[in-house]
CSV table of C-alpha atoms in Angstrom, one decimal:
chain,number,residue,atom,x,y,z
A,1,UNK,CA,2.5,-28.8,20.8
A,2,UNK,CA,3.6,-26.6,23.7
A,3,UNK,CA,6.6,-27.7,26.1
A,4,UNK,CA,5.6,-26.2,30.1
A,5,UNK,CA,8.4,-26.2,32.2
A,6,UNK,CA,7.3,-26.3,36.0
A,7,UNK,CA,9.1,-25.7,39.1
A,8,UNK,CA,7.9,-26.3,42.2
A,9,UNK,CA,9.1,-24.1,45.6
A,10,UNK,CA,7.3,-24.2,49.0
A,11,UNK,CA,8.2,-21.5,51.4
A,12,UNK,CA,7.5,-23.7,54.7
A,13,UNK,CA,11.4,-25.4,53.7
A,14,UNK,CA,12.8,-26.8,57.4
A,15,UNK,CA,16.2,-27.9,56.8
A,16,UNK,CA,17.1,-24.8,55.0
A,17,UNK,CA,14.5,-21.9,55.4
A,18,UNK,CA,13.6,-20.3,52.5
A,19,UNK,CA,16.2,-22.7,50.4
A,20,UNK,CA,14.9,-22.1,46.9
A,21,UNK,CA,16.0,-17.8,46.8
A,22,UNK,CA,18.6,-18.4,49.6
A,23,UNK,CA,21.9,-17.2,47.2
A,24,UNK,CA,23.7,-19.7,45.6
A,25,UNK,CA,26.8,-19.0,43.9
A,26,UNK,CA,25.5,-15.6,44.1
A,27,UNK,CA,22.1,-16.0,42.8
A,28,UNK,CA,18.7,-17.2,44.3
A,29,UNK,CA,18.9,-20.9,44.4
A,30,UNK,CA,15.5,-21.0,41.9
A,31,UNK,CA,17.0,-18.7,39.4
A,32,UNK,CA,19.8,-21.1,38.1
A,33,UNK,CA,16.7,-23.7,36.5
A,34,UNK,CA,15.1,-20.8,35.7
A,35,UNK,CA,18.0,-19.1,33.6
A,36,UNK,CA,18.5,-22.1,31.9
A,37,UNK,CA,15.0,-22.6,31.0
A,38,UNK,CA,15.2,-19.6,29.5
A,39,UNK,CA,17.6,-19.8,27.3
A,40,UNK,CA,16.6,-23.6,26.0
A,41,UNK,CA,14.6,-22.5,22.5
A,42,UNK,CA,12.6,-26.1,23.1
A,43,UNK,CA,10.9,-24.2,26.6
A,44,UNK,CA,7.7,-22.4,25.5
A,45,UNK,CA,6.7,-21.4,29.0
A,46,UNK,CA,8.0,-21.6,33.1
A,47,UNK,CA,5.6,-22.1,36.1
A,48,UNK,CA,6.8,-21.5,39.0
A,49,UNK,CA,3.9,-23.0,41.7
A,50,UNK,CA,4.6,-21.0,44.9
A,51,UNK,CA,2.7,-20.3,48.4
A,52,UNK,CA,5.5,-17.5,49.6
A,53,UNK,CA,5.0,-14.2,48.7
A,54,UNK,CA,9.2,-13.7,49.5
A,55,UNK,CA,9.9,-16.4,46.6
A,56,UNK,CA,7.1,-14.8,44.0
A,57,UNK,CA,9.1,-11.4,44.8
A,58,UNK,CA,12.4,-12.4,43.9
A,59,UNK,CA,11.1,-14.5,40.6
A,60,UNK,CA,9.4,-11.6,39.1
A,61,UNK,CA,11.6,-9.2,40.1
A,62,UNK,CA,14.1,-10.5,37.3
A,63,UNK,CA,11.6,-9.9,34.6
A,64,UNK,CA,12.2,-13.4,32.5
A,65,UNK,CA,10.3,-13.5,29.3
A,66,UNK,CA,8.7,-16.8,29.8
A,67,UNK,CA,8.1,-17.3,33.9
A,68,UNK,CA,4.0,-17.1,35.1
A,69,UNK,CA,3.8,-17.6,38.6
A,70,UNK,CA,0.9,-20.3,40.1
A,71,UNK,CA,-0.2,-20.2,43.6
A,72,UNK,CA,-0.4,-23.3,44.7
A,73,UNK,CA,-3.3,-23.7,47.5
A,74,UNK,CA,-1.7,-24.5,51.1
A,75,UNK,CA,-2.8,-27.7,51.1
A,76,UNK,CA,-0.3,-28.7,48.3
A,77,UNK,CA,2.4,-26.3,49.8
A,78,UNK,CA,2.2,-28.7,53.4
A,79,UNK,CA,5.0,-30.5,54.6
A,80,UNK,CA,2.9,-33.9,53.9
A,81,UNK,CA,2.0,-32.8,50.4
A,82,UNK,CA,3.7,-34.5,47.0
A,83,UNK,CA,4.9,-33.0,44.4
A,84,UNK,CA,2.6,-35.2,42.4
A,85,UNK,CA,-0.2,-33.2,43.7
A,86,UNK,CA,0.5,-29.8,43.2
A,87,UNK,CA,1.3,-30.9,39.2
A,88,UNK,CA,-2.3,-32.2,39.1
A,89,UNK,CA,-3.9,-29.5,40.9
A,90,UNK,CA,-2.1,-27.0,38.3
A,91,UNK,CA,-2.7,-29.2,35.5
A,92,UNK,CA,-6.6,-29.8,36.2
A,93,UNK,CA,-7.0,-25.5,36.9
A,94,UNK,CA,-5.0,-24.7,33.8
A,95,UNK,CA,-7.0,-27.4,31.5
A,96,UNK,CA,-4.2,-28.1,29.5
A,97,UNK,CA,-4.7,-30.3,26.3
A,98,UNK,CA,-3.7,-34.0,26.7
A,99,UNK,CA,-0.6,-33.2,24.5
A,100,UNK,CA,0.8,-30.8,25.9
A,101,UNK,CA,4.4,-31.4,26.9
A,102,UNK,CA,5.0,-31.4,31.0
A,103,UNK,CA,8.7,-31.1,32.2
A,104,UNK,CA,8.7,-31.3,36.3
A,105,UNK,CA,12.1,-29.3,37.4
A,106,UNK,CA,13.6,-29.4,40.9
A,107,UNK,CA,15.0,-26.4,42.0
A,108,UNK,CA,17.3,-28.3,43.9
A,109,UNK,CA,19.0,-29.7,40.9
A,110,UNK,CA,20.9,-25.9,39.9
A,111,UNK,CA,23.9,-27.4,37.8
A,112,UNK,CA,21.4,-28.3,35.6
A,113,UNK,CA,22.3,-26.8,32.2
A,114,UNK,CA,20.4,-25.3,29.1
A,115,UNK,CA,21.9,-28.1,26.6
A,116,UNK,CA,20.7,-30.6,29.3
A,117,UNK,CA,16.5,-29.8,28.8
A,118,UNK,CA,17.2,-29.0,25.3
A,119,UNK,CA,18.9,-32.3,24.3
A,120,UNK,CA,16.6,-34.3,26.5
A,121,UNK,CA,13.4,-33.1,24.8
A,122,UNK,CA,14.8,-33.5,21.4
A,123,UNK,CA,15.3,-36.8,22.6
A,124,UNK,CA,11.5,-36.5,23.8
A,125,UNK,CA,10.3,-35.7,20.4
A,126,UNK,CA,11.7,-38.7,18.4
A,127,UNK,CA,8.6,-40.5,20.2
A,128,UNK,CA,10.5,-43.5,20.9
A,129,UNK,CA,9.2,-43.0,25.0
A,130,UNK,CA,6.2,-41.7,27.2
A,131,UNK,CA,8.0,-40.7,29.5
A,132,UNK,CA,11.7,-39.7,30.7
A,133,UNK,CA,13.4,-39.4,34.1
A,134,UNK,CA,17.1,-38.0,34.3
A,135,UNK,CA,19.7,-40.4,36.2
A,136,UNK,CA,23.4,-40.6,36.5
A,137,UNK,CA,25.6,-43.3,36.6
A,138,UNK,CA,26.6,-44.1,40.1
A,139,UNK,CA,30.4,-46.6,40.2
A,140,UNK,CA,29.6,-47.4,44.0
A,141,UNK,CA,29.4,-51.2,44.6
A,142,UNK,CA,26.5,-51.9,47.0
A,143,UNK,CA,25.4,-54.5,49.5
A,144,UNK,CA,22.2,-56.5,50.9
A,145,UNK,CA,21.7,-56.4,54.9
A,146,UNK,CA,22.0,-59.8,54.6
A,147,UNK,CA,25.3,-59.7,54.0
A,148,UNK,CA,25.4,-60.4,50.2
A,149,UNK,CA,26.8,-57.9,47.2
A,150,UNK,CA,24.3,-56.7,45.0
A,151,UNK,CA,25.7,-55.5,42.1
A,152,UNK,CA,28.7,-57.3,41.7
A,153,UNK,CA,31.0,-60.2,42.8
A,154,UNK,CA,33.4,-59.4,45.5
A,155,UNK,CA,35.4,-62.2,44.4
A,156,UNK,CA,36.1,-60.5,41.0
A,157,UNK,CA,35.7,-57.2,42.2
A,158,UNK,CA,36.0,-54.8,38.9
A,159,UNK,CA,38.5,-51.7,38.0
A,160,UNK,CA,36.5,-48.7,38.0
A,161,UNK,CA,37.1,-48.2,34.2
A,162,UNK,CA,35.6,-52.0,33.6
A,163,UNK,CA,32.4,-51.7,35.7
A,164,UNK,CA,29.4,-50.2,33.8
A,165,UNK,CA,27.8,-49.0,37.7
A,166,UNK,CA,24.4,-48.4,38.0
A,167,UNK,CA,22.0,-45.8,36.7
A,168,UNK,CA,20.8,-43.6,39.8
A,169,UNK,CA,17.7,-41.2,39.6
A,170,UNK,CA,19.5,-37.6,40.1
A,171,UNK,CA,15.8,-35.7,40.5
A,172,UNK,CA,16.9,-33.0,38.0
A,173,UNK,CA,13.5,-33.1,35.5
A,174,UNK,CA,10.7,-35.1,34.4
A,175,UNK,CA,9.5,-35.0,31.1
A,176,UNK,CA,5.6,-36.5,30.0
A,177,UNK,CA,2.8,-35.4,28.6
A,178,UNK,CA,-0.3,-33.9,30.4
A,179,UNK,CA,-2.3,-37.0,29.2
A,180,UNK,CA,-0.1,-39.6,30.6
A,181,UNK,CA,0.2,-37.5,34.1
A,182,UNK,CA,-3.4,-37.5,34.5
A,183,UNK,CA,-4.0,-41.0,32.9
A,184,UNK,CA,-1.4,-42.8,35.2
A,185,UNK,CA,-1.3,-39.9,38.4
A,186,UNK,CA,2.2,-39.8,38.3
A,187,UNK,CA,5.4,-38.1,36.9
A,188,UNK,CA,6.1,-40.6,34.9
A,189,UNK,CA,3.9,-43.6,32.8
A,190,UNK,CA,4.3,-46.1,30.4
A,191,UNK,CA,7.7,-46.4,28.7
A,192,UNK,CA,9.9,-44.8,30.2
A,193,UNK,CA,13.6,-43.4,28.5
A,194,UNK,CA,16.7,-42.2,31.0
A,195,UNK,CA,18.4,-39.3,30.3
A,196,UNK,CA,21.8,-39.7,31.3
A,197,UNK,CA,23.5,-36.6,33.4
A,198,UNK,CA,26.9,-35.9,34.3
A,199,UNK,CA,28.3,-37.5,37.2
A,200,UNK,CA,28.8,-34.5,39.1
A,201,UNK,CA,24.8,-33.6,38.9
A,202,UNK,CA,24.0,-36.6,40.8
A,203,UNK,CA,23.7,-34.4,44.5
A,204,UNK,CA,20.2,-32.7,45.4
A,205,UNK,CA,20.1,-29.8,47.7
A,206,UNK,CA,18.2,-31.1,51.0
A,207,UNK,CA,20.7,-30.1,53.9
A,208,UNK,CA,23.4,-27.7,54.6
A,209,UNK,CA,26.0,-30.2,53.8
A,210,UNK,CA,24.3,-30.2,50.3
A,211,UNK,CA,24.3,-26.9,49.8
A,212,UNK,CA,28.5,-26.8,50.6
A,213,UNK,CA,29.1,-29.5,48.1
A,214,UNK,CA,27.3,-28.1,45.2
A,215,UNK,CA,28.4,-24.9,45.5
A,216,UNK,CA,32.4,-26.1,45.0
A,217,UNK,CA,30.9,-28.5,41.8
A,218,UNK,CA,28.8,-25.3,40.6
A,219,UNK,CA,32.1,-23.9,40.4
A,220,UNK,CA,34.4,-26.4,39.2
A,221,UNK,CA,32.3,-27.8,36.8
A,222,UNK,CA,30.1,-24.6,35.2
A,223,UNK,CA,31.4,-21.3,36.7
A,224,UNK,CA,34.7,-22.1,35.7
A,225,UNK,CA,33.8,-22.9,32.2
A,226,UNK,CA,31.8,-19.5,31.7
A,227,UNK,CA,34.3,-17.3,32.7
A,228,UNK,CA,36.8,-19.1,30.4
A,229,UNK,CA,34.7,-18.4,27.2
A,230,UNK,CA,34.9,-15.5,25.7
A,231,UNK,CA,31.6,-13.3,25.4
A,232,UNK,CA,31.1,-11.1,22.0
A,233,UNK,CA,30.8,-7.5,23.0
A,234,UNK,CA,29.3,-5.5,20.5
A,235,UNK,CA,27.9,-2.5,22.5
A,236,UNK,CA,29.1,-0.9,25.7
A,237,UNK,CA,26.7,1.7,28.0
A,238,UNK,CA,28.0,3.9,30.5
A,239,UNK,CA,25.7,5.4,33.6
A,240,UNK,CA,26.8,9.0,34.2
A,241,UNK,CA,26.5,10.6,38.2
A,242,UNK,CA,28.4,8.6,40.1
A,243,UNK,CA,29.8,6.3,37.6
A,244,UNK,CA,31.3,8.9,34.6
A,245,UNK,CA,31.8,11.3,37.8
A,246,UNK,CA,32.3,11.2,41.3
A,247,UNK,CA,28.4,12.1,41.9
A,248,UNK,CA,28.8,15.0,43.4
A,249,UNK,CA,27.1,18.4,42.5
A,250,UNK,CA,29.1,21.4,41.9
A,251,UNK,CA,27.6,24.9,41.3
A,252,UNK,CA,29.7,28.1,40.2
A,253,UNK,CA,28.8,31.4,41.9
A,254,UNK,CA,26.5,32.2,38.9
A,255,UNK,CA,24.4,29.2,39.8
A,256,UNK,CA,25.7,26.7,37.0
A,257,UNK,CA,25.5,23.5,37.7
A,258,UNK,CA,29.0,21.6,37.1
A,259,UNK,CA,30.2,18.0,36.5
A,260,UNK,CA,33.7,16.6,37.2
A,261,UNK,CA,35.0,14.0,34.7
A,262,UNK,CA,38.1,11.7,34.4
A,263,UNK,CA,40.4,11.8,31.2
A,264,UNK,CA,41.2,8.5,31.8
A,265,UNK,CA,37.6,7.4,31.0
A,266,UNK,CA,37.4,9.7,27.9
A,267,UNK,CA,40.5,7.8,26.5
A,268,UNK,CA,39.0,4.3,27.1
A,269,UNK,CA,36.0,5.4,25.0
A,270,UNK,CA,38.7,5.9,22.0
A,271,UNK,CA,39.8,2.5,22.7
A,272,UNK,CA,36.7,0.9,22.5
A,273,UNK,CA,36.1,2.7,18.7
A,274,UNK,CA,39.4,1.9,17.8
A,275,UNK,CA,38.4,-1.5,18.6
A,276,UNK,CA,35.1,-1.6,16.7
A,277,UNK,CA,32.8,-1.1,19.3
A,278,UNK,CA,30.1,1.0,19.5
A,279,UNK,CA,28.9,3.1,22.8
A,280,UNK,CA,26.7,4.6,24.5
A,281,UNK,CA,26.0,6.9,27.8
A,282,UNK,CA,22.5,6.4,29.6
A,283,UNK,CA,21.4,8.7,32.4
A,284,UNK,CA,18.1,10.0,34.1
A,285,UNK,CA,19.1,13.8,34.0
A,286,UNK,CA,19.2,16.2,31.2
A,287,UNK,CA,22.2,18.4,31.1
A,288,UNK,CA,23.9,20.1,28.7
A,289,UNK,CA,27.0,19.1,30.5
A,290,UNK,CA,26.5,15.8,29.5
A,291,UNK,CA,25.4,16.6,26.1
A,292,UNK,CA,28.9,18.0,25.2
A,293,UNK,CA,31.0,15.4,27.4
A,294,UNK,CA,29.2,12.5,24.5
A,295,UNK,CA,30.1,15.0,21.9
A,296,UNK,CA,33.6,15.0,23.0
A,297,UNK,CA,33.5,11.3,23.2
A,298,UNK,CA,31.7,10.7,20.0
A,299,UNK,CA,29.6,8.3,21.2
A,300,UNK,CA,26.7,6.4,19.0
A,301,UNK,CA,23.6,6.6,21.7
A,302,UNK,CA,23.4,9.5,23.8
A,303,UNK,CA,19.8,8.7,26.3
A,304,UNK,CA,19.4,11.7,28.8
A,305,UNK,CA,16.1,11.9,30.6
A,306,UNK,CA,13.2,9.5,32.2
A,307,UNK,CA,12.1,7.1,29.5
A,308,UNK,CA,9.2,5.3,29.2
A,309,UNK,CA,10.1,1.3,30.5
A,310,UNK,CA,13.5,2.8,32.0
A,311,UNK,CA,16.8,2.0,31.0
A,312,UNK,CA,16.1,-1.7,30.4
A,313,UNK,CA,13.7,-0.4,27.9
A,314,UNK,CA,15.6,2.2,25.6
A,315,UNK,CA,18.9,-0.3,25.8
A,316,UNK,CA,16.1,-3.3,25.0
A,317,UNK,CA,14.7,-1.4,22.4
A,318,UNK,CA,18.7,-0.2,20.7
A,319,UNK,CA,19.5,-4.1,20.7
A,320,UNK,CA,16.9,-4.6,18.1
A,321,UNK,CA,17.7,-1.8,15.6
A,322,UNK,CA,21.4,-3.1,16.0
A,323,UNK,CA,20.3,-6.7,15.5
A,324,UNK,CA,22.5,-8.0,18.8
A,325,UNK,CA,21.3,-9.8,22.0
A,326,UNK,CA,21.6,-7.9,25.7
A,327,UNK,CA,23.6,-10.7,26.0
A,328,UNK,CA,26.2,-8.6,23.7
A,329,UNK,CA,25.8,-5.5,26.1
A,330,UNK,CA,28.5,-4.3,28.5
A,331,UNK,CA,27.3,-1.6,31.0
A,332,UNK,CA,28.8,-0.2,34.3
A,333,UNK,CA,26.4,1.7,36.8
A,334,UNK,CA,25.9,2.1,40.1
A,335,UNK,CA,22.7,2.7,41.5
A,336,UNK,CA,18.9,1.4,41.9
A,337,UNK,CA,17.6,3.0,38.5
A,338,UNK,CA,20.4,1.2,37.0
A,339,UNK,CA,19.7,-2.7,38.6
A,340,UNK,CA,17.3,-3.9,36.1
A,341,UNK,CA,19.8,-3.2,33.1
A,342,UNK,CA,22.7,-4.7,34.9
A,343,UNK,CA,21.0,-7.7,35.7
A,344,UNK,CA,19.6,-8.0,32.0
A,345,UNK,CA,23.1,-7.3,29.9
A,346,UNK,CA,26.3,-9.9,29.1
A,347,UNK,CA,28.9,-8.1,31.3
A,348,UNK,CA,28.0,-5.4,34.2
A,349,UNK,CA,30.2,-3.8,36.7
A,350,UNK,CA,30.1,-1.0,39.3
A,351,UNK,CA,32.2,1.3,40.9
A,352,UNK,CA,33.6,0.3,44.6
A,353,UNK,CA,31.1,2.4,46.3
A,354,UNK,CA,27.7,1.2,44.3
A,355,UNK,CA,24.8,1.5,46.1
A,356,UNK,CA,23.9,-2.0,48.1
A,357,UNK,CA,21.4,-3.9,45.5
A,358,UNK,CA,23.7,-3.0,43.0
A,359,UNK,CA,26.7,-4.7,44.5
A,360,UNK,CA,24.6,-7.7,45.5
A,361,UNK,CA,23.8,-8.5,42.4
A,362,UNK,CA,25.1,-11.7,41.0
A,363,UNK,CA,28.4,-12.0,38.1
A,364,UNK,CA,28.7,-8.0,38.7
A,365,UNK,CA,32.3,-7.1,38.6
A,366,UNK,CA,32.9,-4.8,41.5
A,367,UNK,CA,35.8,-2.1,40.2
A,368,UNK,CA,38.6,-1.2,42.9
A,369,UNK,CA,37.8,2.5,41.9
A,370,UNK,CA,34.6,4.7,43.4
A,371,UNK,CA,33.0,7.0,40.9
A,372,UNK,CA,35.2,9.4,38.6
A,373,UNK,CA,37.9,7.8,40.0
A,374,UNK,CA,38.6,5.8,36.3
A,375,UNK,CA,36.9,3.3,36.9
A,376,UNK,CA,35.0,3.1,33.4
A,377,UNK,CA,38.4,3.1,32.2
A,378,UNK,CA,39.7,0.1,34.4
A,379,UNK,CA,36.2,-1.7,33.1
A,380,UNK,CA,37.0,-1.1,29.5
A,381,UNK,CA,40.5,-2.3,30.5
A,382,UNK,CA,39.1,-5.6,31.6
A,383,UNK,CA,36.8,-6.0,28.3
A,384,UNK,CA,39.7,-5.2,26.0
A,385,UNK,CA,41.9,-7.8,28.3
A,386,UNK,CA,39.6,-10.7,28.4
A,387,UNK,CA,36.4,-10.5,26.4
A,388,UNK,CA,36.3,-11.1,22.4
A,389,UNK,CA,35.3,-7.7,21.0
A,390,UNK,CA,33.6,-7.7,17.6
């Protein structure tokens, strides 16, 4: 039984144009469902339904192992359309079997968390519902226009600590199967179970305001947390012109072509062996300069040349003869043939005068130091300092 996770985004948004890849928290307000998806092992596949060209761009351009992209027609991408009707539009094109698991996702939910879908479907799977909502528990105490309290007695008004509130609908996900969707036109059918959310996950993205408030809790109660855990490094990469060196090209009189390199770099390789870890240097020339610069380092992978698939690809493919995640990957670079690594690996950083994309790109740790300046030193610095080295 296969589990689709789909995520609707509309282009035509009016409060906030183009909300769902406007940057939040530094990355494209989609992206944060989407990264979570990923990484929940219960998620077999990701549908984003789109009708903007601008949103399908940014989605694919992160190459995620399990996102297809659905163009939805414009009459279910209107302002008057539900999001009831582009499910059974895709669901009716795509034929899916009456089993198949559905989980709706709001984009505007992003503190939504991996462990959230995962434990919510394992809850799923038990069979006990048809369907599940997410909510969280809301401690306001609310009234009637008539005048009259609704949810408690004002006369023995409770402590916060002794009143059980009320369960609110927080939008986050949906979870049914394709049979009870189609059976009952709707999101949700027949029993329904709540998944209970963390208090702070109870705000939807809708208006500026929204977007202001979320970012501080994306922060305070996620961000935070990351950056306090300590990621296992077990492989560190190193881009070459303009990271290693200054970028510049230098020719002698005789027409050789010369490289300046920083000591200070060279020893922060020794620390890293001393340490246990192994390295690498990745770059799309071919130079004999370089060739003896790794020698003097000693480093395990030296990649010089175009490869097939780029270096995503050859760093991709070295993960799986060391048996270790990209996730366990530090790399520093700082240009456009080095953005699709840096986006994929556990730790990036650049130098202070990266190329634009590269800068922009979310979590990237932007050194104080330009190219063969030492700053793949200061970077090594930082991993030594901070991150768990195995």
């Amino acid at each position: 039984m296969k589990t689709i996770a789909f995520i609707p985004v509309r282009g035509g948004s009016k409060s906030i144009p183009l909300k769902n890849i406007k940057p939040f928290c530094g990355k494209p307000l989609v992206c944060w469902n989407i990264e979570a998806l990923e990484n929940s092992s219960l998620v077999d596949r990701i549908i984003v339904a789109t009708d903007s060209v601008q949103i399908e761009n940014v989605v694919l351009s992160n190459r995620y192992r399990k996102v297809s992209i659905y163009h939805r027609s414009a009459e279910n991408a209107c302002d008057t359309a539900t999001t009831e009707s582009v499910m059974l539009e895709y669901i009716n094109k795509m034929h899916l079997s009456d089993d198949t698991v559905f989980m709706l996702v709001q984009a505007t939910s992003p503190l939504t968390e991996s462990w959230h879908f995962t434990e919510a479907l394992e809850i799923y799977a038990k069979g006990e519902y048809d369907s599940m909502l997410t909510c969280v528990r809301n401690y306001r105490f609310f009234w009637n226009a008539d005048g009259t309290s609704k949810n408690y007695d004002y006369m023995k008004r409770p402590r916060r600590q002794n009143f059980l509130g009320e369960l609110m609908e927080n939008g986050a996900f949906y979870i049914n199967t394709v049979g009870n969707i189609l059976k009952n036109g709707n999101r949700l059918g027949g029993k329904i179970g709540i998944y209970e959310m963390p208090e702070y996950t109870a705000t939807e993205i809708d208006e500026p305001d929204d977007w202001i408030i979320l970012e501080n809790l994306m922060y305070r109660h996620i961000l935070s947390k990351q950056k306090s855990q300590k990621k296992k490094i077990k492989l560190f990469f190193s881009d070459v012109d303009g990271t290693l060196t200054d970028g510049g090209m230098y020719y002698s009189e005789m027409g050789d072509e010369l490289k300046k390199f920083n000591t200070r770099d060279g020893m922060g390789f020794q620390l890293l062996h001393k340490s246990g870890i192994k390295t690498g240097i990745i770059t799309s020339e071919s130079t004999k300069i370089v060739e003896n610069r790794a020698k003097k380092l000693k480093v395990d992978y030296l990649i010089q040349g175009k490869c097939c698939g780029g270096k995503f690809e050859v760093v991709r493919k070295i993960c799986e003869q060391e048996h270790i995640s990209l996730d366990e990957v530090a790399y520093i670079g700082d240009d456009v043939n080095c953005y699709e690594l840096l986006c994929a690996v556990g730790i990036k950083a650049c130098p202070a005068d990266a190329c634009k994309k590269v800068l922009e790109i979310a979590d990237i740790v932007v050194l104080d130091k330009k190219g063969g300046e030492g700053c793949v030193r200061d970077f090594i610095n930082m991993l030594l300092g901070n991150y768990e080295i195995l």
